[in-house]
JSON list of C-alpha atoms in Angstrom, two decimals:
[
{"chain": "A", "resi": 203, "resn": "UNK", "atom": "CA", "xyz": [-51.83, 199.02, -148.45]},
{"chain": "A", "resi": 204, "resn": "UNK", "atom": "CA", "xyz": [-49.46, 196.80, -146.45]},
{"chain": "A", "resi": 205, "resn": "UNK", "atom": "CA", "xyz": [-50.42, 195.10, -143.21]},
{"chain": "A", "resi": 206, "resn": "UNK", "atom": "CA", "xyz": [-48.21, 197.56, -141.31]},
{"chain": "A", "resi": 207, "resn": "UNK", "atom": "CA", "xyz": [-50.04, 200.56, -142.84]},
{"chain": "A", "resi": 208, "resn": "UNK", "atom": "CA", "xyz": [-53.42, 199.04, -141.97]},
{"chain": "A", "resi": 209, "resn": "UNK", "atom": "CA", "xyz": [-52.38, 198.57, -138.36]},
{"chain": "A", "resi": 210, "resn": "UNK", "atom": "CA", "xyz": [-51.04, 202.12, -138.20]},
{"chain": "A", "resi": 211, "resn": "UNK", "atom": "CA", "xyz": [-54.29, 203.54, -139.59]},
{"chain": "A", "resi": 212, "resn": "UNK", "atom": "CA", "xyz": [-56.29, 201.52, -137.09]},
{"chain": "A", "resi": 213, "resn": "UNK", "atom": "CA", "xyz": [-54.16, 202.83, -134.24]},
{"chain": "A", "resi": 214, "resn": "UNK", "atom": "CA", "xyz": [-54.62, 206.41, -135.38]},
{"chain": "A", "resi": 215, "resn": "UNK", "atom": "CA", "xyz": [-58.41, 206.09, -135.68]},
{"chain": "A", "resi": 216, "resn": "UNK", "atom": "CA", "xyz": [-60.40, 207.41, -132.72]},
{"chain": "A", "resi": 217, "resn": "UNK", "atom": "CA", "xyz": [-61.71, 204.80, -130.35]},
{"chain": "A", "resi": 218, "resn": "UNK", "atom": "CA", "xyz": [-65.11, 206.51, -129.97]},
{"chain": "A", "resi": 219, "resn": "UNK", "atom": "CA", "xyz": [-67.34, 209.00, -131.72]},
{"chain": "A", "resi": 220, "resn": "UNK", "atom": "CA", "xyz": [-66.38, 212.65, -131.36]},
{"chain": "A", "resi": 221, "resn": "UNK", "atom": "CA", "xyz": [-69.51, 214.81, -131.77]},
{"chain": "A", "resi": 222, "resn": "UNK", "atom": "CA", "xyz": [-67.49, 217.99, -132.29]},
{"chain": "A", "resi": 223, "resn": "UNK", "atom": "CA", "xyz": [-65.41, 216.38, -135.02]},
{"chain": "A", "resi": 224, "resn": "UNK", "atom": "CA", "xyz": [-68.52, 214.96, -136.66]},
{"chain": "A", "resi": 225, "resn": "UNK", "atom": "CA", "xyz": [-69.97, 218.46, -136.78]},
{"chain": "A", "resi": 226, "resn": "UNK", "atom": "CA", "xyz": [-66.77, 220.03, -138.13]},
{"chain": "A", "resi": 227, "resn": "UNK", "atom": "CA", "xyz": [-66.41, 217.40, -140.85]},
{"chain": "A", "resi": 228, "resn": "UNK", "atom": "CA", "xyz": [-70.04, 217.60, -141.97]},
{"chain": "A", "resi": 229, "resn": "UNK", "atom": "CA", "xyz": [-71.29, 219.31, -145.10]},
{"chain": "A", "resi": 230, "resn": "UNK", "atom": "CA", "xyz": [-72.32, 222.95, -144.74]},
{"chain": "A", "resi": 231, "resn": "UNK", "atom": "CA", "xyz": [-76.00, 222.07, -145.20]},
{"chain": "A", "resi": 232, "resn": "UNK", "atom": "CA", "xyz": [-75.81, 219.37, -142.53]},
{"chain": "A", "resi": 233, "resn": "UNK", "atom": "CA", "xyz": [-74.01, 221.80, -140.23]},
{"chain": "A", "resi": 234, "resn": "UNK", "atom": "CA", "xyz": [-76.79, 224.35, -140.72]},
{"chain": "A", "resi": 235, "resn": "UNK", "atom": "CA", "xyz": [-79.37, 221.69, -139.81]},
{"chain": "A", "resi": 236, "resn": "UNK", "atom": "CA", "xyz": [-77.42, 220.74, -136.69]},
{"chain": "A", "resi": 237, "resn": "UNK", "atom": "CA", "xyz": [-77.07, 224.36, -135.56]},
{"chain": "A", "resi": 238, "resn": "UNK", "atom": "CA", "xyz": [-80.81, 224.96, -136.03]},
{"chain": "A", "resi": 239, "resn": "UNK", "atom": "CA", "xyz": [-81.69, 221.85, -134.06]},
{"chain": "A", "resi": 240, "resn": "UNK", "atom": "CA", "xyz": [-79.27, 222.73, -131.25]},
{"chain": "A", "resi": 241, "resn": "UNK", "atom": "CA", "xyz": [-80.77, 226.22, -130.99]},
{"chain": "A", "resi": 242, "resn": "UNK", "atom": "CA", "xyz": [-84.25, 224.69, -130.90]},
{"chain": "A", "resi": 243, "resn": "UNK", "atom": "CA", "xyz": [-83.09, 222.33, -128.14]},
{"chain": "A", "resi": 244, "resn": "UNK", "atom": "CA", "xyz": [-81.67, 225.20, -126.08]},
{"chain": "A", "resi": 245, "resn": "UNK", "atom": "CA", "xyz": [-84.89, 227.18, -126.44]},
{"chain": "A", "resi": 246, "resn": "UNK", "atom": "CA", "xyz": [-86.91, 224.10, -125.55]},
{"chain": "A", "resi": 247, "resn": "UNK", "atom": "CA", "xyz": [-85.04, 223.65, -122.29]},
{"chain": "A", "resi": 248, "resn": "UNK", "atom": "CA", "xyz": [-85.43, 227.35, -121.48]},
{"chain": "A", "resi": 249, "resn": "UNK", "atom": "CA", "xyz": [-89.20, 226.97, -121.90]},
{"chain": "A", "resi": 250, "resn": "UNK", "atom": "CA", "xyz": [-89.21, 223.78, -119.81]},
{"chain": "A", "resi": 251, "resn": "UNK", "atom": "CA", "xyz": [-87.40, 225.43, -116.91]},
{"chain": "A", "resi": 252, "resn": "UNK", "atom": "CA", "xyz": [-89.31, 228.73, -117.03]},
{"chain": "A", "resi": 253, "resn": "UNK", "atom": "CA", "xyz": [-92.72, 227.06, -117.45]},
{"chain": "A", "resi": 254, "resn": "UNK", "atom": "CA", "xyz": [-92.06, 224.66, -114.58]},
{"chain": "A", "resi": 255, "resn": "UNK", "atom": "CA", "xyz": [-91.26, 227.58, -112.29]},
{"chain": "A", "resi": 256, "resn": "UNK", "atom": "CA", "xyz": [-94.25, 229.55, -113.55]},
{"chain": "A", "resi": 257, "resn": "UNK", "atom": "CA", "xyz": [-96.74, 226.72, -113.10]},
{"chain": "A", "resi": 258, "resn": "UNK", "atom": "CA", "xyz": [-95.51, 226.11, -109.57]},
{"chain": "A", "resi": 259, "resn": "UNK", "atom": "CA", "xyz": [-95.96, 229.79, -108.72]},
{"chain": "A", "resi": 260, "resn": "UNK", "atom": "CA", "xyz": [-99.41, 229.96, -110.36]},
{"chain": "A", "resi": 261, "resn": "UNK", "atom": "CA", "xyz": [-100.69, 226.93, -108.47]},
{"chain": "A", "resi": 262, "resn": "UNK", "atom": "CA", "xyz": [-99.32, 228.23, -105.18]},
{"chain": "A", "resi": 263, "resn": "UNK", "atom": "CA", "xyz": [-100.85, 231.71, -105.61]},
{"chain": "A", "resi": 264, "resn": "UNK", "atom": "CA", "xyz": [-104.21, 230.25, -106.64]},
{"chain": "A", "resi": 265, "resn": "UNK", "atom": "CA", "xyz": [-104.29, 227.91, -103.67]},
{"chain": "A", "resi": 266, "resn": "UNK", "atom": "CA", "xyz": [-103.44, 230.68, -101.20]},
{"chain": "A", "resi": 267, "resn": "UNK", "atom": "CA", "xyz": [-105.94, 233.09, -102.74]},
{"chain": "A", "resi": 268, "resn": "UNK", "atom": "CA", "xyz": [-108.78, 230.59, -102.77]},
{"chain": "A", "resi": 269, "resn": "UNK", "atom": "CA", "xyz": [-108.13, 229.64, -99.14]},
{"chain": "A", "resi": 270, "resn": "UNK", "atom": "CA", "xyz": [-108.23, 233.31, -98.12]},
{"chain": "A", "resi": 271, "resn": "UNK", "atom": "CA", "xyz": [-111.23, 234.00, -100.35]},
{"chain": "A", "resi": 272, "resn": "UNK", "atom": "CA", "xyz": [-113.49, 231.46, -98.71]},
{"chain": "A", "resi": 273, "resn": "UNK", "atom": "CA", "xyz": [-112.40, 232.49, -95.23]},
{"chain": "A", "resi": 274, "resn": "UNK", "atom": "CA", "xyz": [-112.84, 236.21, -95.87]},
{"chain": "A", "resi": 275, "resn": "UNK", "atom": "CA", "xyz": [-115.84, 238.01, -94.42]},
{"chain": "A", "resi": 276, "resn": "UNK", "atom": "CA", "xyz": [-115.62, 240.73, -97.06]},
{"chain": "A", "resi": 277, "resn": "UNK", "atom": "CA", "xyz": [-114.96, 239.52, -100.60]},
{"chain": "A", "resi": 278, "resn": "UNK", "atom": "CA", "xyz": [-114.68, 243.04, -101.96]},
{"chain": "A", "resi": 279, "resn": "UNK", "atom": "CA", "xyz": [-111.96, 244.00, -99.49]},
{"chain": "A", "resi": 280, "resn": "UNK", "atom": "CA", "xyz": [-109.93, 240.90, -100.34]},
{"chain": "A", "resi": 281, "resn": "UNK", "atom": "CA", "xyz": [-110.28, 241.48, -104.07]},
{"chain": "A", "resi": 282, "resn": "UNK", "atom": "CA", "xyz": [-109.26, 245.11, -103.69]},
{"chain": "A", "resi": 283, "resn": "UNK", "atom": "CA", "xyz": [-106.21, 244.08, -101.67]},
{"chain": "A", "resi": 284, "resn": "UNK", "atom": "CA", "xyz": [-104.98, 241.26, -103.89]},
{"chain": "A", "resi": 285, "resn": "UNK", "atom": "CA", "xyz": [-106.80, 241.77, -107.16]},
{"chain": "A", "resi": 286, "resn": "UNK", "atom": "CA", "xyz": [-103.89, 243.57, -108.82]},
{"chain": "A", "resi": 287, "resn": "UNK", "atom": "CA", "xyz": [-101.50, 240.68, -108.26]},
{"chain": "A", "resi": 288, "resn": "UNK", "atom": "CA", "xyz": [-100.89, 238.01, -110.90]},
{"chain": "A", "resi": 289, "resn": "UNK", "atom": "CA", "xyz": [-103.40, 235.49, -109.56]},
{"chain": "A", "resi": 290, "resn": "UNK", "atom": "CA", "xyz": [-105.58, 233.55, -111.97]},
{"chain": "A", "resi": 291, "resn": "UNK", "atom": "CA", "xyz": [-108.24, 232.80, -109.35]},
{"chain": "A", "resi": 292, "resn": "UNK", "atom": "CA", "xyz": [-108.49, 236.49, -108.50]},
{"chain": "A", "resi": 293, "resn": "UNK", "atom": "CA", "xyz": [-109.20, 237.36, -112.12]},
{"chain": "A", "resi": 294, "resn": "UNK", "atom": "CA", "xyz": [-111.90, 234.69, -112.32]},
{"chain": "A", "resi": 295, "resn": "UNK", "atom": "CA", "xyz": [-113.51, 236.04, -109.13]},
{"chain": "A", "resi": 296, "resn": "UNK", "atom": "CA", "xyz": [-113.22, 239.60, -110.39]},
{"chain": "A", "resi": 297, "resn": "UNK", "atom": "CA", "xyz": [-114.97, 238.70, -113.65]},
{"chain": "A", "resi": 298, "resn": "UNK", "atom": "CA", "xyz": [-117.85, 237.15, -111.76]},
{"chain": "A", "resi": 299, "resn": "UNK", "atom": "CA", "xyz": [-118.15, 240.01, -109.28]},
{"chain": "A", "resi": 300, "resn": "UNK", "atom": "CA", "xyz": [-118.13, 242.62, -112.05]},
{"chain": "A", "resi": 301, "resn": "UNK", "atom": "CA", "xyz": [-121.05, 240.90, -113.73]},
{"chain": "A", "resi": 302, "resn": "UNK", "atom": "CA", "xyz": [-122.81, 240.60, -110.37]},
{"chain": "A", "resi": 303, "resn": "UNK", "atom": "CA", "xyz": [-122.46, 244.31, -109.58]},
{"chain": "A", "resi": 304, "resn": "UNK", "atom": "CA", "xyz": [-123.42, 245.38, -113.08]},
{"chain": "A", "resi": 305, "resn": "UNK", "atom": "CA", "xyz": [-126.58, 243.26, -113.05]},
{"chain": "A", "resi": 306, "resn": "UNK", "atom": "CA", "xyz": [-127.74, 244.12, -109.50]},
{"chain": "A", "resi": 307, "resn": "UNK", "atom": "CA", "xyz": [-127.09, 247.85, -109.34]},
{"chain": "A", "resi": 308, "resn": "UNK", "atom": "CA", "xyz": [-129.73, 250.53, -109.78]},
{"chain": "A", "resi": 309, "resn": "UNK", "atom": "CA", "xyz": [-132.59, 248.83, -107.94]},
{"chain": "A", "resi": 310, "resn": "UNK", "atom": "CA", "xyz": [-134.03, 247.41, -111.14]},
{"chain": "A", "resi": 311, "resn": "UNK", "atom": "CA", "xyz": [-135.91, 244.14, -111.43]},
{"chain": "A", "resi": 312, "resn": "UNK", "atom": "CA", "xyz": [-133.41, 241.28, -111.57]},
{"chain": "A", "resi": 313, "resn": "UNK", "atom": "CA", "xyz": [-133.75, 238.44, -114.03]},
{"chain": "A", "resi": 314, "resn": "UNK", "atom": "CA", "xyz": [-132.43, 235.69, -111.76]},
{"chain": "A", "resi": 315, "resn": "UNK", "atom": "CA", "xyz": [-132.11, 232.96, -114.38]},
{"chain": "A", "resi": 316, "resn": "UNK", "atom": "CA", "xyz": [-130.49, 235.34, -116.83]},
{"chain": "A", "resi": 317, "resn": "UNK", "atom": "CA", "xyz": [-128.04, 236.56, -114.20]},
{"chain": "A", "resi": 318, "resn": "UNK", "atom": "CA", "xyz": [-127.06, 233.01, -113.30]},
{"chain": "A", "resi": 319, "resn": "UNK", "atom": "CA", "xyz": [-126.38, 232.24, -116.94]},
{"chain": "A", "resi": 320, "resn": "UNK", "atom": "CA", "xyz": [-124.34, 235.42, -117.41]},
{"chain": "A", "resi": 321, "resn": "UNK", "atom": "CA", "xyz": [-122.30, 234.73, -114.27]},
{"chain": "A", "resi": 322, "resn": "UNK", "atom": "CA", "xyz": [-121.51, 231.21, -115.46]},
{"chain": "A", "resi": 323, "resn": "UNK", "atom": "CA", "xyz": [-120.61, 232.36, -118.98]},
{"chain": "A", "resi": 324, "resn": "UNK", "atom": "CA", "xyz": [-118.44, 235.23, -117.72]},
{"chain": "A", "resi": 325, "resn": "UNK", "atom": "CA", "xyz": [-116.41, 233.09, -115.34]},
{"chain": "A", "resi": 326, "resn": "UNK", "atom": "CA", "xyz": [-116.09, 230.21, -117.81]},
{"chain": "A", "resi": 327, "resn": "UNK", "atom": "CA", "xyz": [-114.76, 232.67, -120.38]},
{"chain": "A", "resi": 328, "resn": "UNK", "atom": "CA", "xyz": [-112.18, 233.96, -117.91]},
{"chain": "A", "resi": 329, "resn": "UNK", "atom": "CA", "xyz": [-111.14, 230.40, -116.99]},
{"chain": "A", "resi": 330, "resn": "UNK", "atom": "CA", "xyz": [-110.61, 229.60, -120.67]},
{"chain": "A", "resi": 331, "resn": "UNK", "atom": "CA", "xyz": [-108.63, 232.82, -121.14]},
{"chain": "A", "resi": 332, "resn": "UNK", "atom": "CA", "xyz": [-106.34, 231.90, -118.24]},
{"chain": "A", "resi": 333, "resn": "UNK", "atom": "CA", "xyz": [-105.73, 228.42, -119.67]},
{"chain": "A", "resi": 334, "resn": "UNK", "atom": "CA", "xyz": [-105.08, 229.80, -123.16]},
{"chain": "A", "resi": 335, "resn": "UNK", "atom": "CA", "xyz": [-102.62, 232.36, -121.83]},
{"chain": "A", "resi": 336, "resn": "UNK", "atom": "CA", "xyz": [-100.67, 229.67, -120.00]},
{"chain": "A", "resi": 337, "resn": "UNK", "atom": "CA", "xyz": [-100.59, 227.27, -122.94]},
{"chain": "A", "resi": 338, "resn": "UNK", "atom": "CA", "xyz": [-99.42, 229.81, -125.53]},
{"chain": "A", "resi": 339, "resn": "UNK", "atom": "CA", "xyz": [-95.74, 228.99, -125.11]},
{"chain": "A", "resi": 340, "resn": "UNK", "atom": "CA", "xyz": [-96.41, 225.27, -125.34]},
{"chain": "A", "resi": 341, "resn": "UNK", "atom": "CA", "xyz": [-96.99, 225.61, -129.09]},
{"chain": "A", "resi": 342, "resn": "UNK", "atom": "CA", "xyz": [-93.24, 225.84, -129.60]},
{"chain": "A", "resi": 343, "resn": "UNK", "atom": "CA", "xyz": [-92.71, 222.57, -127.73]},
{"chain": "A", "resi": 344, "resn": "UNK", "atom": "CA", "xyz": [-95.34, 220.88, -129.91]},
{"chain": "A", "resi": 345, "resn": "UNK", "atom": "CA", "xyz": [-93.68, 222.24, -133.05]},
{"chain": "A", "resi": 346, "resn": "UNK", "atom": "CA", "xyz": [-90.20, 221.08, -132.04]},
{"chain": "A", "resi": 347, "resn": "UNK", "atom": "CA", "xyz": [-91.50, 217.69, -130.99]},
{"chain": "A", "resi": 348, "resn": "UNK", "atom": "CA", "xyz": [-93.19, 217.06, -134.32]},
{"chain": "A", "resi": 349, "resn": "UNK", "atom": "CA", "xyz": [-90.78, 218.80, -136.73]},
{"chain": "A", "resi": 350, "resn": "UNK", "atom": "CA", "xyz": [-87.29, 218.26, -135.28]},
{"chain": "A", "resi": 351, "resn": "UNK", "atom": "CA", "xyz": [-87.00, 214.55, -136.26]},
{"chain": "A", "resi": 352, "resn": "UNK", "atom": "CA", "xyz": [-87.88, 215.40, -139.86]},
{"chain": "A", "resi": 353, "resn": "UNK", "atom": "CA", "xyz": [-85.42, 218.28, -139.94]},
{"chain": "A", "resi": 354, "resn": "UNK", "atom": "CA", "xyz": [-82.74, 215.92, -138.66]},
{"chain": "A", "resi": 355, "resn": "UNK", "atom": "CA", "xyz": [-83.79, 213.37, -141.27]},
{"chain": "A", "resi": 356, "resn": "UNK", "atom": "CA", "xyz": [-83.38, 216.01, -143.97]},
{"chain": "A", "resi": 357, "resn": "UNK", "atom": "CA", "xyz": [-79.80, 216.56, -142.80]},
{"chain": "A", "resi": 358, "resn": "UNK", "atom": "CA", "xyz": [-79.23, 212.81, -142.84]},
{"chain": "A", "resi": 359, "resn": "UNK", "atom": "CA", "xyz": [-80.60, 212.41, -146.36]},
{"chain": "A", "resi": 360, "resn": "UNK", "atom": "CA", "xyz": [-78.47, 215.31, -147.58]},
{"chain": "A", "resi": 361, "resn": "UNK", "atom": "CA", "xyz": [-75.36, 213.85, -145.97]},
{"chain": "A", "resi": 362, "resn": "UNK", "atom": "CA", "xyz": [-75.96, 210.41, -147.48]},
{"chain": "A", "resi": 363, "resn": "UNK", "atom": "CA", "xyz": [-76.52, 212.00, -150.90]},
{"chain": "A", "resi": 364, "resn": "UNK", "atom": "CA", "xyz": [-73.20, 213.77, -150.48]},
{"chain": "A", "resi": 365, "resn": "UNK", "atom": "CA", "xyz": [-71.54, 210.45, -149.55]},
{"chain": "A", "resi": 366, "resn": "UNK", "atom": "CA", "xyz": [-72.83, 208.82, -152.72]},
{"chain": "A", "resi": 367, "resn": "UNK", "atom": "CA", "xyz": [-71.61, 211.81, -154.68]},
{"chain": "A", "resi": 368, "resn": "UNK", "atom": "CA", "xyz": [-68.15, 211.25, -153.20]},
{"chain": "A", "resi": 369, "resn": "UNK", "atom": "CA", "xyz": [-68.33, 207.61, -154.31]},
{"chain": "A", "resi": 370, "resn": "UNK", "atom": "CA", "xyz": [-68.96, 208.79, -157.85]},
{"chain": "A", "resi": 371, "resn": "UNK", "atom": "CA", "xyz": [-66.20, 211.37, -157.72]},
{"chain": "A", "resi": 372, "resn": "UNK", "atom": "CA", "xyz": [-63.59, 209.01, -156.32]},
{"chain": "A", "resi": 373, "resn": "UNK", "atom": "CA", "xyz": [-64.93, 205.96, -158.15]},
{"chain": "A", "resi": 374, "resn": "UNK", "atom": "CA", "xyz": [-64.42, 204.00, -154.98]},
{"chain": "A", "resi": 375, "resn": "UNK", "atom": "CA", "xyz": [-67.25, 202.24, -153.15]},
{"chain": "A", "resi": 376, "resn": "UNK", "atom": "CA", "xyz": [-65.11, 201.28, -150.18]},
{"chain": "A", "resi": 377, "resn": "UNK", "atom": "CA", "xyz": [-66.73, 201.56, -146.79]},
{"chain": "A", "resi": 378, "resn": "UNK", "atom": "CA", "xyz": [-63.84, 203.75, -145.69]},
{"chain": "A", "resi": 379, "resn": "UNK", "atom": "CA", "xyz": [-64.95, 206.35, -148.26]},
{"chain": "A", "resi": 380, "resn": "UNK", "atom": "CA", "xyz": [-68.65, 206.53, -147.35]},
{"chain": "A", "resi": 381, "resn": "UNK", "atom": "CA", "xyz": [-68.60, 205.69, -143.62]},
{"chain": "A", "resi": 382, "resn": "UNK", "atom": "CA", "xyz": [-67.46, 209.13, -142.37]},
{"chain": "A", "resi": 383, "resn": "UNK", "atom": "CA", "xyz": [-70.09, 210.95, -144.41]},
{"chain": "A", "resi": 384, "resn": "UNK", "atom": "CA", "xyz": [-72.83, 208.60, -143.30]},
{"chain": "A", "resi": 385, "resn": "UNK", "atom": "CA", "xyz": [-71.78, 208.98, -139.66]},
{"chain": "A", "resi": 386, "resn": "UNK", "atom": "CA", "xyz": [-71.95, 212.76, -139.95]},
{"chain": "A", "resi": 387, "resn": "UNK", "atom": "CA", "xyz": [-75.35, 212.50, -141.65]},
{"chain": "A", "resi": 388, "resn": "UNK", "atom": "CA", "xyz": [-76.79, 210.19, -139.01]},
{"chain": "A", "resi": 389, "resn": "UNK", "atom": "CA", "xyz": [-75.55, 212.58, -136.33]},
{"chain": "A", "resi": 390, "resn": "UNK", "atom": "CA", "xyz": [-78.08, 215.13, -137.64]},
{"chain": "A", "resi": 391, "resn": "UNK", "atom": "CA", "xyz": [-80.91, 212.67, -136.97]},
{"chain": "A", "resi": 392, "resn": "UNK", "atom": "CA", "xyz": [-79.54, 212.03, -133.48]},
{"chain": "A", "resi": 393, "resn": "UNK", "atom": "CA", "xyz": [-79.59, 215.76, -132.73]},
{"chain": "A", "resi": 394, "resn": "UNK", "atom": "CA", "xyz": [-83.14, 215.96, -134.07]},
{"chain": "A", "resi": 395, "resn": "UNK", "atom": "CA", "xyz": [-84.23, 213.25, -131.66]},
{"chain": "A", "resi": 396, "resn": "UNK", "atom": "CA", "xyz": [-82.27, 214.94, -128.88]},
{"chain": "A", "resi": 397, "resn": "UNK", "atom": "CA", "xyz": [-84.35, 218.09, -129.45]},
{"chain": "A", "resi": 398, "resn": "UNK", "atom": "CA", "xyz": [-87.67, 216.34, -130.06]},
{"chain": "A", "resi": 399, "resn": "UNK", "atom": "CA", "xyz": [-87.86, 213.83, -127.20]},
{"chain": "A", "resi": 400, "resn": "UNK", "atom": "CA", "xyz": [-87.68, 216.36, -124.31]},
{"chain": "A", "resi": 401, "resn": "UNK", "atom": "CA", "xyz": [-90.07, 218.66, -126.19]},
{"chain": "A", "resi": 402, "resn": "UNK", "atom": "CA", "xyz": [-92.71, 215.92, -126.57]},
{"chain": "A", "resi": 403, "resn": "UNK", "atom": "CA", "xyz": [-92.40, 214.78, -122.95]},
{"chain": "A", "resi": 404, "resn": "UNK", "atom": "CA", "xyz": [-92.56, 218.36, -121.65]},
{"chain": "A", "resi": 405, "resn": "UNK", "atom": "CA", "xyz": [-95.50, 219.26, -123.90]},
{"chain": "A", "resi": 406, "resn": "UNK", "atom": "CA", "xyz": [-97.55, 216.30, -122.67]},
{"chain": "A", "resi": 407, "resn": "UNK", "atom": "CA", "xyz": [-96.66, 216.97, -119.05]},
{"chain": "A", "resi": 408, "resn": "UNK", "atom": "CA", "xyz": [-97.35, 220.71, -119.20]},
{"chain": "A", "resi": 409, "resn": "UNK", "atom": "CA", "xyz": [-100.59, 220.20, -121.12]},
{"chain": "A", "resi": 410, "resn": "UNK", "atom": "CA", "xyz": [-101.74, 217.96, -118.29]},
{"chain": "A", "resi": 411, "resn": "UNK", "atom": "CA", "xyz": [-100.72, 220.62, -115.76]},
{"chain": "A", "resi": 412, "resn": "UNK", "atom": "CA", "xyz": [-102.63, 223.35, -117.63]},
{"chain": "A", "resi": 413, "resn": "UNK", "atom": "CA", "xyz": [-105.70, 221.13, -117.86]},
{"chain": "A", "resi": 414, "resn": "UNK", "atom": "CA", "xyz": [-105.43, 220.47, -114.13]},
{"chain": "A", "resi": 415, "resn": "UNK", "atom": "CA", "xyz": [-105.22, 224.18, -113.37]},
{"chain": "A", "resi": 416, "resn": "UNK", "atom": "CA", "xyz": [-108.15, 224.88, -115.68]},
{"chain": "A", "resi": 417, "resn": "UNK", "atom": "CA", "xyz": [-110.18, 222.28, -113.79]},
{"chain": "A", "resi": 418, "resn": "UNK", "atom": "CA", "xyz": [-109.22, 223.89, -110.47]},
{"chain": "A", "resi": 419, "resn": "UNK", "atom": "CA", "xyz": [-110.27, 227.34, -111.72]},
{"chain": "A", "resi": 420, "resn": "UNK", "atom": "CA", "xyz": [-113.53, 225.93, -113.04]},
{"chain": "A", "resi": 421, "resn": "UNK", "atom": "CA", "xyz": [-114.30, 224.35, -109.67]},
{"chain": "A", "resi": 422, "resn": "UNK", "atom": "CA", "xyz": [-113.56, 227.67, -107.98]},
{"chain": "A", "resi": 423, "resn": "UNK", "atom": "CA", "xyz": [-115.85, 229.44, -110.47]},
{"chain": "A", "resi": 424, "resn": "UNK", "atom": "CA", "xyz": [-118.60, 226.88, -109.88]},
{"chain": "A", "resi": 425, "resn": "UNK", "atom": "CA", "xyz": [-118.35, 227.33, -106.13]},
{"chain": "A", "resi": 426, "resn": "UNK", "atom": "CA", "xyz": [-118.46, 231.11, -106.47]},
{"chain": "A", "resi": 427, "resn": "UNK", "atom": "CA", "xyz": [-121.40, 230.80, -108.82]},
{"chain": "A", "resi": 428, "resn": "UNK", "atom": "CA", "xyz": [-123.22, 228.74, -106.20]},
{"chain": "A", "resi": 429, "resn": "UNK", "atom": "CA", "xyz": [-122.51, 231.33, -103.50]},
{"chain": "A", "resi": 430, "resn": "UNK", "atom": "CA", "xyz": [-123.75, 234.17, -105.68]},
{"chain": "A", "resi": 431, "resn": "UNK", "atom": "CA", "xyz": [-126.84, 232.16, -106.65]},
{"chain": "A", "resi": 432, "resn": "UNK", "atom": "CA", "xyz": [-127.71, 231.73, -102.98]},
{"chain": "A", "resi": 433, "resn": "UNK", "atom": "CA", "xyz": [-127.17, 235.43, -102.44]},
{"chain": "A", "resi": 434, "resn": "UNK", "atom": "CA", "xyz": [-129.43, 236.11, -105.40]},
{"chain": "A", "resi": 435, "resn": "UNK", "atom": "CA", "xyz": [-132.34, 234.34, -103.68]},
{"chain": "A", "resi": 436, "resn": "UNK", "atom": "CA", "xyz": [-132.30, 236.99, -100.94]},
{"chain": "A", "resi": 437, "resn": "UNK", "atom": "CA", "xyz": [-132.65, 239.93, -103.33]}
]
């Protein structure tokens, strides 16, 4: 190749990476890996947005319900009015009140210690159920965060293997022969990290939010348990 041809080739080469072109030039297996990772990334961001909105709404409804609950003169009326709404605190209170009514009806002798234990167990179970229900969708974020880099690495390894195969086919170890294939292969790892990093950050953040909400519900349950225990002393 003459000096003029080298200069012409350099002038025709792109000045920066083109992700679309890297995808189009990649091997079919590497393309499949990239598509899967991009779909996982899109789904991850959908979960991030929807879960953020949901957690904000859950915290707001719980705060408003608990404020009204402790100011209400008639707990039963408040629970009847707002118990059917999607409020985690309301379901915790309803679980405790159901156990209270079931154990105190009929004029029978009340086992005070047993009732206290059942009230605590019932409300703790409901608190755990609320936390589990919220954290169900976070499993996908954990999976993407841990698996996506390895899936991208698989695409990279496959692409590099293909580049070495091209070296054998063309019997030419020039960097110009292997560089495009290696670039396309490394792009798969980049997409894997692009999917994994937001998933890991969001999973850690949302797990902390769920734990915080679980603690809030547990404090509400403990306070209700104390109120019912005081009421139990008068029976």
